[in-house]
PDB file of C-alpha atoms in Angstrom:
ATOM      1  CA  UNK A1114      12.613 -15.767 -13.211  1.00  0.00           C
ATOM      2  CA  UNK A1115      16.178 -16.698 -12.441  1.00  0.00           C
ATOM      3  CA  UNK A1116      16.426 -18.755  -9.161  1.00  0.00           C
ATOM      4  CA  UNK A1117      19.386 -17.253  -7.677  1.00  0.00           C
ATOM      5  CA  UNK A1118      19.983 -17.163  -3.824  1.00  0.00           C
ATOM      6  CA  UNK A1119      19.580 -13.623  -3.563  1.00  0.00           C
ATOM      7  CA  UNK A1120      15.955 -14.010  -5.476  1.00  0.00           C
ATOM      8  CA  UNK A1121      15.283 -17.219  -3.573  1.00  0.00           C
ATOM      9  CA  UNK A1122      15.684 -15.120  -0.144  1.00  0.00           C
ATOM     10  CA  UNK A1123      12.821 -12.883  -1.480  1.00  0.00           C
ATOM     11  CA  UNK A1124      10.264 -15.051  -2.345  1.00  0.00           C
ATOM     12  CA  UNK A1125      10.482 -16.871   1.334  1.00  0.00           C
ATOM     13  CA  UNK A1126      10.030 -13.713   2.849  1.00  0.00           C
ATOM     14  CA  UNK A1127       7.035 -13.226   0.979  1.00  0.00           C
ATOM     15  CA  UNK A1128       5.433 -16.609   1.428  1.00  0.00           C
ATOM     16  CA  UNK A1129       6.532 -16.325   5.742  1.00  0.00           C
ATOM     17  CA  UNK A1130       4.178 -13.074   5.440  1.00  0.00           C
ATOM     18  CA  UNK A1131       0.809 -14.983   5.282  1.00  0.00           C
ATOM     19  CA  UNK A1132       2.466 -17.204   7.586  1.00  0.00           C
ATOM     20  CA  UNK A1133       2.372 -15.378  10.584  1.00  0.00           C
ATOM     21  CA  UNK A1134      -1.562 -15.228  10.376  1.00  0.00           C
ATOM     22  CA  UNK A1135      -1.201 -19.099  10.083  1.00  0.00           C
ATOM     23  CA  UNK A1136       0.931 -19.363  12.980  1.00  0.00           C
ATOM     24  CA  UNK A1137      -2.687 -18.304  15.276  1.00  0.00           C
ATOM     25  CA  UNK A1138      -4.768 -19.997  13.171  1.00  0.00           C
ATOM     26  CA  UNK A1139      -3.067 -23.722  13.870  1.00  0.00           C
ATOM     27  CA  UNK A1140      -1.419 -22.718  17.692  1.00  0.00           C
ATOM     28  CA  UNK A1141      -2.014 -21.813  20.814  1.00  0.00           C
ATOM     29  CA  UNK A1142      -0.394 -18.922  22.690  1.00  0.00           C
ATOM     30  CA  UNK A1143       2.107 -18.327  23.601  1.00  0.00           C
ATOM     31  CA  UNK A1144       3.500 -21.046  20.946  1.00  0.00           C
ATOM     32  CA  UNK A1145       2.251 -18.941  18.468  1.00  0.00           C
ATOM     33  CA  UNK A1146       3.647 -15.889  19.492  1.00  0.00           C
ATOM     34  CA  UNK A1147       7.094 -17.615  19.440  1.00  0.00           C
ATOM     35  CA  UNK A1148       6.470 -19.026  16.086  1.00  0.00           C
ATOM     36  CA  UNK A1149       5.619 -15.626  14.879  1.00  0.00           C
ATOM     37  CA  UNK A1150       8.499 -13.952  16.466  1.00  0.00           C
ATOM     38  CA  UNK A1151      10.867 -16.564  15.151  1.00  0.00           C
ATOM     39  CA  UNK A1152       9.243 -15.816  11.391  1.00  0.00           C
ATOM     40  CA  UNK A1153       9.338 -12.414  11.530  1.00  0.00           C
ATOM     41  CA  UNK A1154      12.625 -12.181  12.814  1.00  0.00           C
ATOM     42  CA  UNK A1155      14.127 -14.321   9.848  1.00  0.00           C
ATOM     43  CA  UNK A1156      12.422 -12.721   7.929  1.00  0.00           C
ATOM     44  CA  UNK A1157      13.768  -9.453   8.696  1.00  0.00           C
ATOM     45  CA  UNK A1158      17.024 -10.643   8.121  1.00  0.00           C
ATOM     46  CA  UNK A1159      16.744 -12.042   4.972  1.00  0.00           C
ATOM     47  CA  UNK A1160      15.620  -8.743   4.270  1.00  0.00           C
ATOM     48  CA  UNK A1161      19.335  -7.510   4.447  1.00  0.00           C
ATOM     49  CA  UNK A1162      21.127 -10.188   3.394  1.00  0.00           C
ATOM     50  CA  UNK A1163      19.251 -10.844  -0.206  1.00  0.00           C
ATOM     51  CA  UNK A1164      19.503  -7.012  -1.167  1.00  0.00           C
ATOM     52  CA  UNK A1165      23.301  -7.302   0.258  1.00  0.00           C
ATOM     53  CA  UNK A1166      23.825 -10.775  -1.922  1.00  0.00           C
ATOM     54  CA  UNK A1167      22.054  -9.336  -4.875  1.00  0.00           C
ATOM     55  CA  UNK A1168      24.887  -6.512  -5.132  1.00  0.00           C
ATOM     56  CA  UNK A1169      27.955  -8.154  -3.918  1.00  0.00           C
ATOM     57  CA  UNK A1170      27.517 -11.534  -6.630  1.00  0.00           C
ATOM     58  CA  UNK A1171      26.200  -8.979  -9.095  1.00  0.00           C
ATOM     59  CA  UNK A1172      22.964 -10.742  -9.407  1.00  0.00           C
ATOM     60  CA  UNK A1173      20.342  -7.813  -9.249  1.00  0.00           C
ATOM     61  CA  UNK A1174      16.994  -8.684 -11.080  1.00  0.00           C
ATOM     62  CA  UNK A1175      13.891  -7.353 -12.544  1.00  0.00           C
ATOM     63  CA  UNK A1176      11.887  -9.471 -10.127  1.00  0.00           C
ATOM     64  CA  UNK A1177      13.868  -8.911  -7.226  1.00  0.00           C
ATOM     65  CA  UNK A1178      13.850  -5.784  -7.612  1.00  0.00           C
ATOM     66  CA  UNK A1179      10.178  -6.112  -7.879  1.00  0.00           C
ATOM     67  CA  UNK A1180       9.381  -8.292  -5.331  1.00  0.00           C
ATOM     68  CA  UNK A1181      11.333  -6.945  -2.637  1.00  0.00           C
ATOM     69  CA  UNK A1182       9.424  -3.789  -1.180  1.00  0.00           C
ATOM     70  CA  UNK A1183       6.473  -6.177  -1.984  1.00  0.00           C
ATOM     71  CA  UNK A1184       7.370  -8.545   0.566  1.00  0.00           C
ATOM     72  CA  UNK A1185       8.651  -6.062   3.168  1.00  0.00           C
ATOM     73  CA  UNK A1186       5.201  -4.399   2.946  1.00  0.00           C
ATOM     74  CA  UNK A1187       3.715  -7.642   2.669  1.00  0.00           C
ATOM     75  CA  UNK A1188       5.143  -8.563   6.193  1.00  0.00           C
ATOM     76  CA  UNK A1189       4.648  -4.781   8.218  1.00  0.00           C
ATOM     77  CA  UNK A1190       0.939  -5.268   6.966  1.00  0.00           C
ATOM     78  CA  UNK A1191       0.332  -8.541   8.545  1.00  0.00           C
ATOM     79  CA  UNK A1192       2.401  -8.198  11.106  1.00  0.00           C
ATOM     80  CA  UNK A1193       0.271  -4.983  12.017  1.00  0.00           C
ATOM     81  CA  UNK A1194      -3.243  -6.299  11.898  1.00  0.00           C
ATOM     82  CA  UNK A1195      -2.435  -9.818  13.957  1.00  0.00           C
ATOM     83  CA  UNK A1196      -1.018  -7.078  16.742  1.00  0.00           C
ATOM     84  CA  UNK A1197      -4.240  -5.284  16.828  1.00  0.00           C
ATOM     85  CA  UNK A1198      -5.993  -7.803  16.443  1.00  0.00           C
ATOM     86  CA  UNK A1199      -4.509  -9.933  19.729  1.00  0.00           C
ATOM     87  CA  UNK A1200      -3.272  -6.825  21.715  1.00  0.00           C
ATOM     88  CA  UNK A1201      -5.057  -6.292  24.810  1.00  0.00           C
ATOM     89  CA  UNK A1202      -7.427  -3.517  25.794  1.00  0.00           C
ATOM     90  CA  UNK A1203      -4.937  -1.455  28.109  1.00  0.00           C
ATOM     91  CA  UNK A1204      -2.562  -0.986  24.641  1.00  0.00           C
ATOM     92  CA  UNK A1205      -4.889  -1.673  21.528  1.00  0.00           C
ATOM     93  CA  UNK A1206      -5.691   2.445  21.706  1.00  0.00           C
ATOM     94  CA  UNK A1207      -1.667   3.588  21.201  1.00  0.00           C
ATOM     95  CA  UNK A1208      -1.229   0.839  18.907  1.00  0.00           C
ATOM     96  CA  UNK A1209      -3.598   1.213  16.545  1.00  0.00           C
ATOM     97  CA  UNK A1210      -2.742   5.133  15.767  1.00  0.00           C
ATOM     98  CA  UNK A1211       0.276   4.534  14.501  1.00  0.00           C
ATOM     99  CA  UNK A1212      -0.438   1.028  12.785  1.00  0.00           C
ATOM    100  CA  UNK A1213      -2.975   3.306  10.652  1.00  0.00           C
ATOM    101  CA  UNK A1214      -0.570   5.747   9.404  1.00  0.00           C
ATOM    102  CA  UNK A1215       1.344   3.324   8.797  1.00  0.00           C
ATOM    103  CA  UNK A1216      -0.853   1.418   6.882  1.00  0.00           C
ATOM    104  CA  UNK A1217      -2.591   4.321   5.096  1.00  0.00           C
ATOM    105  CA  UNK A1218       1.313   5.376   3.744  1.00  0.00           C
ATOM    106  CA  UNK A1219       2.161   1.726   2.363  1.00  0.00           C
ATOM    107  CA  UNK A1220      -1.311   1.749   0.383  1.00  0.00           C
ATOM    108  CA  UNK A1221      -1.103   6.119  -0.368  1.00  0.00           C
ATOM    109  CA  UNK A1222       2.721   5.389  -2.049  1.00  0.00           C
ATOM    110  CA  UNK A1223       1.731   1.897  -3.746  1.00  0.00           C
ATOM    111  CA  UNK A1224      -1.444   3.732  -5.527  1.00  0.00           C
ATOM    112  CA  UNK A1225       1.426   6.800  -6.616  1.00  0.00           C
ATOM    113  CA  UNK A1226       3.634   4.278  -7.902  1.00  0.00           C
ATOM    114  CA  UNK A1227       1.045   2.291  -9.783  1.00  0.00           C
ATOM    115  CA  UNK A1228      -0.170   5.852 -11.383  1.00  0.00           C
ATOM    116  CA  UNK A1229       2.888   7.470 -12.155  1.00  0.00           C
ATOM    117  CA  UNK A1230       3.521   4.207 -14.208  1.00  0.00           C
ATOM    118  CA  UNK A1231       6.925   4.577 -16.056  1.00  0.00           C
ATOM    119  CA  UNK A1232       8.121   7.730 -13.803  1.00  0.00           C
ATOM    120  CA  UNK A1233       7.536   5.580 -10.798  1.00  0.00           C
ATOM    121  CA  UNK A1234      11.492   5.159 -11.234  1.00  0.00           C
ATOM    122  CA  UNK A1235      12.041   8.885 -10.040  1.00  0.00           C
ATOM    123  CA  UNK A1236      10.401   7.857  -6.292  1.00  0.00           C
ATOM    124  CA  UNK A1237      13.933   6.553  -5.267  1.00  0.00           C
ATOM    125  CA  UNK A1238      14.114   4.558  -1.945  1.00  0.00           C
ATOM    126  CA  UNK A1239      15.612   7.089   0.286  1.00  0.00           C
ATOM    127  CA  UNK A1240      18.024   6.014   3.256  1.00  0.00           C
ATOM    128  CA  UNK A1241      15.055   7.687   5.536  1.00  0.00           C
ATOM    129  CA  UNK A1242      13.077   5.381   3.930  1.00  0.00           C
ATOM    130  CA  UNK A1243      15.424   2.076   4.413  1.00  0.00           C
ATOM    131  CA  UNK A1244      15.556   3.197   8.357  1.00  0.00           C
ATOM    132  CA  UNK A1245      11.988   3.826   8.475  1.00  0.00           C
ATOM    133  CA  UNK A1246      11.570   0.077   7.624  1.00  0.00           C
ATOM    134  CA  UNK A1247      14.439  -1.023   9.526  1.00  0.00           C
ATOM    135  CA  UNK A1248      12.553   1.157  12.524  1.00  0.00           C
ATOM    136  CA  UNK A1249       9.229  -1.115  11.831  1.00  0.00           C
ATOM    137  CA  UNK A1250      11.244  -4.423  11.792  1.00  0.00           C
ATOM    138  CA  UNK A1251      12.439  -4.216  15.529  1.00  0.00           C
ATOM    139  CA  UNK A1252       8.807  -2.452  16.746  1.00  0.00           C
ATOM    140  CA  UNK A1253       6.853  -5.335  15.507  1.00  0.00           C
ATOM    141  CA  UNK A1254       9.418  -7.819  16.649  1.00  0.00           C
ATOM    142  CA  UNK A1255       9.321  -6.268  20.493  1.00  0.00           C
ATOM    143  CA  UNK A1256       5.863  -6.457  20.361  1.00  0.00           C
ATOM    144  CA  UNK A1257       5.466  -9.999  19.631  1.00  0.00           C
ATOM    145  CA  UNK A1258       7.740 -10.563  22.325  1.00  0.00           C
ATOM    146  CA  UNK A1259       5.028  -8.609  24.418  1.00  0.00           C
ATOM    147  CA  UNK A1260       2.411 -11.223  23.702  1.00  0.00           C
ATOM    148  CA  UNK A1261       4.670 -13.766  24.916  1.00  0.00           C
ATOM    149  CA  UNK A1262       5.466 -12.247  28.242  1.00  0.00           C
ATOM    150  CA  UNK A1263       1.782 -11.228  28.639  1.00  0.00           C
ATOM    151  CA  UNK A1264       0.787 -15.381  28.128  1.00  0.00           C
ATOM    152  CA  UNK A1265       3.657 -16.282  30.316  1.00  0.00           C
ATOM    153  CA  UNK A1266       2.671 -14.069  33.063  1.00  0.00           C
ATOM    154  CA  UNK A1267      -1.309 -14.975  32.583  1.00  0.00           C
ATOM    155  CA  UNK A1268      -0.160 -18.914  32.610  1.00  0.00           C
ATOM    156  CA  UNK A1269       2.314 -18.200  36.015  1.00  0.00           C
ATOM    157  CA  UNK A1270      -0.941 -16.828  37.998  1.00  0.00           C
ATOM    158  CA  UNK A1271      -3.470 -18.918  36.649  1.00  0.00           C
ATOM    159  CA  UNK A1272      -5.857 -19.828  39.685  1.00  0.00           C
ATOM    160  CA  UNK A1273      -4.256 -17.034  42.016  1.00  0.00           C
ATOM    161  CA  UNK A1274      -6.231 -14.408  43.319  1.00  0.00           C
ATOM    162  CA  UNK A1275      -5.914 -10.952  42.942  1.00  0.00           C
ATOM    163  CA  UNK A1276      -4.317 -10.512  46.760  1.00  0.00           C
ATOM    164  CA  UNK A1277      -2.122 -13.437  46.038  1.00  0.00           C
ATOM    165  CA  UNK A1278      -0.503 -11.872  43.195  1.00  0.00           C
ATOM    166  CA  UNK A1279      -0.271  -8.602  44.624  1.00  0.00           C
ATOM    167  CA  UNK A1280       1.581 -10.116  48.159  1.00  0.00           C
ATOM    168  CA  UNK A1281       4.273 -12.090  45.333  1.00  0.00           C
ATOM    169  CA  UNK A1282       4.683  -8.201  43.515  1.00  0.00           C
ATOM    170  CA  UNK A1283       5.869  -6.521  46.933  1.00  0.00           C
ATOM    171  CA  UNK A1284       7.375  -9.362  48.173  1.00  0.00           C
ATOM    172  CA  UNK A1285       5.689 -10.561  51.210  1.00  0.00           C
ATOM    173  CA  UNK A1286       5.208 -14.072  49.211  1.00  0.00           C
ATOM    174  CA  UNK A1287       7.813 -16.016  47.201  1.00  0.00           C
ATOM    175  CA  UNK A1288       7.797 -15.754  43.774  1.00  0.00           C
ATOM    176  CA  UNK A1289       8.434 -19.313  42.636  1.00  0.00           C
ATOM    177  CA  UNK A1290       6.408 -18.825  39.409  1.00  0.00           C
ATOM    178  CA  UNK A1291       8.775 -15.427  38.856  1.00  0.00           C
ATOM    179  CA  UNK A1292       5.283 -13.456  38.272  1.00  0.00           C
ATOM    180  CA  UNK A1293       7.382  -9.901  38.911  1.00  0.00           C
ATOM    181  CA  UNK A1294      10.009 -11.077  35.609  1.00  0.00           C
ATOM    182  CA  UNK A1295       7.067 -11.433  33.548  1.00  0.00           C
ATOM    183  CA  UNK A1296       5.433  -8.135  34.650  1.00  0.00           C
ATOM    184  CA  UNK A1297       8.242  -6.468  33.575  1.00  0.00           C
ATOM    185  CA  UNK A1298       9.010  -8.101  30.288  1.00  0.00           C
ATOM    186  CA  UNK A1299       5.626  -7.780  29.285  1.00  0.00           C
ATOM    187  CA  UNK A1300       4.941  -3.972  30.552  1.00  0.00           C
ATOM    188  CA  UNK A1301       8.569  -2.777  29.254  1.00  0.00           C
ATOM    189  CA  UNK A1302       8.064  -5.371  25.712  1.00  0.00           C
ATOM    190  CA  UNK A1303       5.222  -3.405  25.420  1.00  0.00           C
ATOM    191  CA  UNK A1304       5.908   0.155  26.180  1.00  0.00           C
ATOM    192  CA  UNK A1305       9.236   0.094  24.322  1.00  0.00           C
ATOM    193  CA  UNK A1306       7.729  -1.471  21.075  1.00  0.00           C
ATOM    194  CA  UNK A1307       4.684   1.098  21.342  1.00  0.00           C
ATOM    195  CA  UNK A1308       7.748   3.899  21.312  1.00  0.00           C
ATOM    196  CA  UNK A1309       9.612   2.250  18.165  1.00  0.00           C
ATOM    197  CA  UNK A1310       6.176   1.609  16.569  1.00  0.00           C
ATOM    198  CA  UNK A1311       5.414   5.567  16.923  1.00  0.00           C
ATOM    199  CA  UNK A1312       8.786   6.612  15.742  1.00  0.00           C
ATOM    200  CA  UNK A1313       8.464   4.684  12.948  1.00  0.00           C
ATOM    201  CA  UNK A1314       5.216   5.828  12.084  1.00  0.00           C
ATOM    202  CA  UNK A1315       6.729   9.266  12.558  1.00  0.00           C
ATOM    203  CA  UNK A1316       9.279   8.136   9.593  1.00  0.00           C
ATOM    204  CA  UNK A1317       6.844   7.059   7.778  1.00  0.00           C
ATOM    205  CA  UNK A1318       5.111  10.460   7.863  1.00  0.00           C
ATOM    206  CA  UNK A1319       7.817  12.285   6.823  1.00  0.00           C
ATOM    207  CA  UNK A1320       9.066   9.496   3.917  1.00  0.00           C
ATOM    208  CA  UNK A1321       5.234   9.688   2.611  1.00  0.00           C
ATOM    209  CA  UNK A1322       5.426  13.484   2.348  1.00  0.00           C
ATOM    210  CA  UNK A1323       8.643  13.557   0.688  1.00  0.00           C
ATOM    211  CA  UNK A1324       7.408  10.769  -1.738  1.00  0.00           C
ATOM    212  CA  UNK A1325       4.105  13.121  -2.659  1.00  0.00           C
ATOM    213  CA  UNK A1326       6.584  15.963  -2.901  1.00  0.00           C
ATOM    214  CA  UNK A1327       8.704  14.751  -5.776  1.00  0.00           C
ATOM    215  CA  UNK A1328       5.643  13.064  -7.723  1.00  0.00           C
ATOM    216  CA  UNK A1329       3.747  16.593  -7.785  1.00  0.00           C
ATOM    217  CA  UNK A1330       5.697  17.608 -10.736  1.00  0.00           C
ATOM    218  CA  UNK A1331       4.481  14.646 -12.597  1.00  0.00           C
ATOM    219  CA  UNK A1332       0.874  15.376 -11.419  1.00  0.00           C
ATOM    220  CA  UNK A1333       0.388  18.626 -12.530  1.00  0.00           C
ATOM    221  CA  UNK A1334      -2.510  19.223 -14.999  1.00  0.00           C
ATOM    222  CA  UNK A1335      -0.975  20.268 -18.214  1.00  0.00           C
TER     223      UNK A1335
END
């Protein structure tokens, strides 16, 4: 394997994928919600910048090449099941829709690649299918952020009563512990990465299908 920067880029991407389940297994929240954010997010970059790197030095590899899609699915995978598994009740039902498709495309593609062996080469990666990840990048990073208004907000009201909180919300009580800014973040964190997450699972639809569509020639019984 050559270590080249481009190359080098990939392989932390991969390794920061497991690392976002760490980040819950070793802190609390909301710390771990930053720490996942903060992962994710580089990660995503990298994303662009080894692929860019890779063409402008010339330094395209067999094993960049391979590794890359790995790691980007790598990271929407785990990404997806620490959401469901920490969302809360009120938006676990409209998440975990479009997490599925999602998830059932990644594995439904990976199996056609793996069968069509040598022809896998004819499945190009379609610019649909570059904004379709690009679309899952920014939904999964909005909806961390979600968890860490949602923490913020539970840790500002923490031993207030329900007729406390309600007289900060319309005002008749000073909001000291800015209770109505963390509302917000976390309903419109949540609402907007729930929108992102569904178009991209609506890209993903459509990137699956035309995936299936170009492999049926190759699937045909002779």
């Amino acid at each position: 394997m050559k270590w080249n920067l481009p190359n080098i880029l990939t392989v932390l991407r991969l390794l920061a994928a497991p690392g976002l389940a760490v980040m819950f297994l070793y802190f609390t929240r909301p710390y771990a919600d930053w720490f996942a954010l903060i992962l994710f997010m580089s990660a995503a970059i990298t994303d662009w910048f080894d692929g860019y790197l890779a063409r402008a030095w010339k330094q395209e590899t067999k094993i960049g090449a391979m590794l890359d899609p790995i790691a980007d699915k790598a990271m929407v995978v785990i990404a997806l099941m620490i959401l469901v598994g920490y969302s809360t009740e009120h938006w676990t039902p409209w998440l975990v829709l479009p997490a599925t498709v999602i998830l059932f495309r990644e594995v439904f593609v990976s199996g056609l690649r793996e069968y069509l062996g040598d022809v896998a080469g004819t499945l190009k990666v379609t610019k649909l299918a570059k904004w379709k990840t690009t679309a899952q990048m920014f939904a999964i990073a909005v909806l961390f952020s979600q968890g860490i208004f949602e923490h913020y907000f539970v840790m500002a009201t923490f031993g207030m009563d329900p007729a406390t909180i309600d007289q900060v919300l319309i005002g008749q009580l000073e909001d000291v512990n800015h209770i109505r800014w963390h509302l917000e973040g976390m309903f419109w964190s949540g609402r907007i990465g729930l929108w992102l997450l569904w178009i991209a699972a609506t890209l993903t639809l459509i990137t699956g299908y035309d995936y299936l569509r170009k492999a049926m020639p190759h699937l045909k019984e002779s």
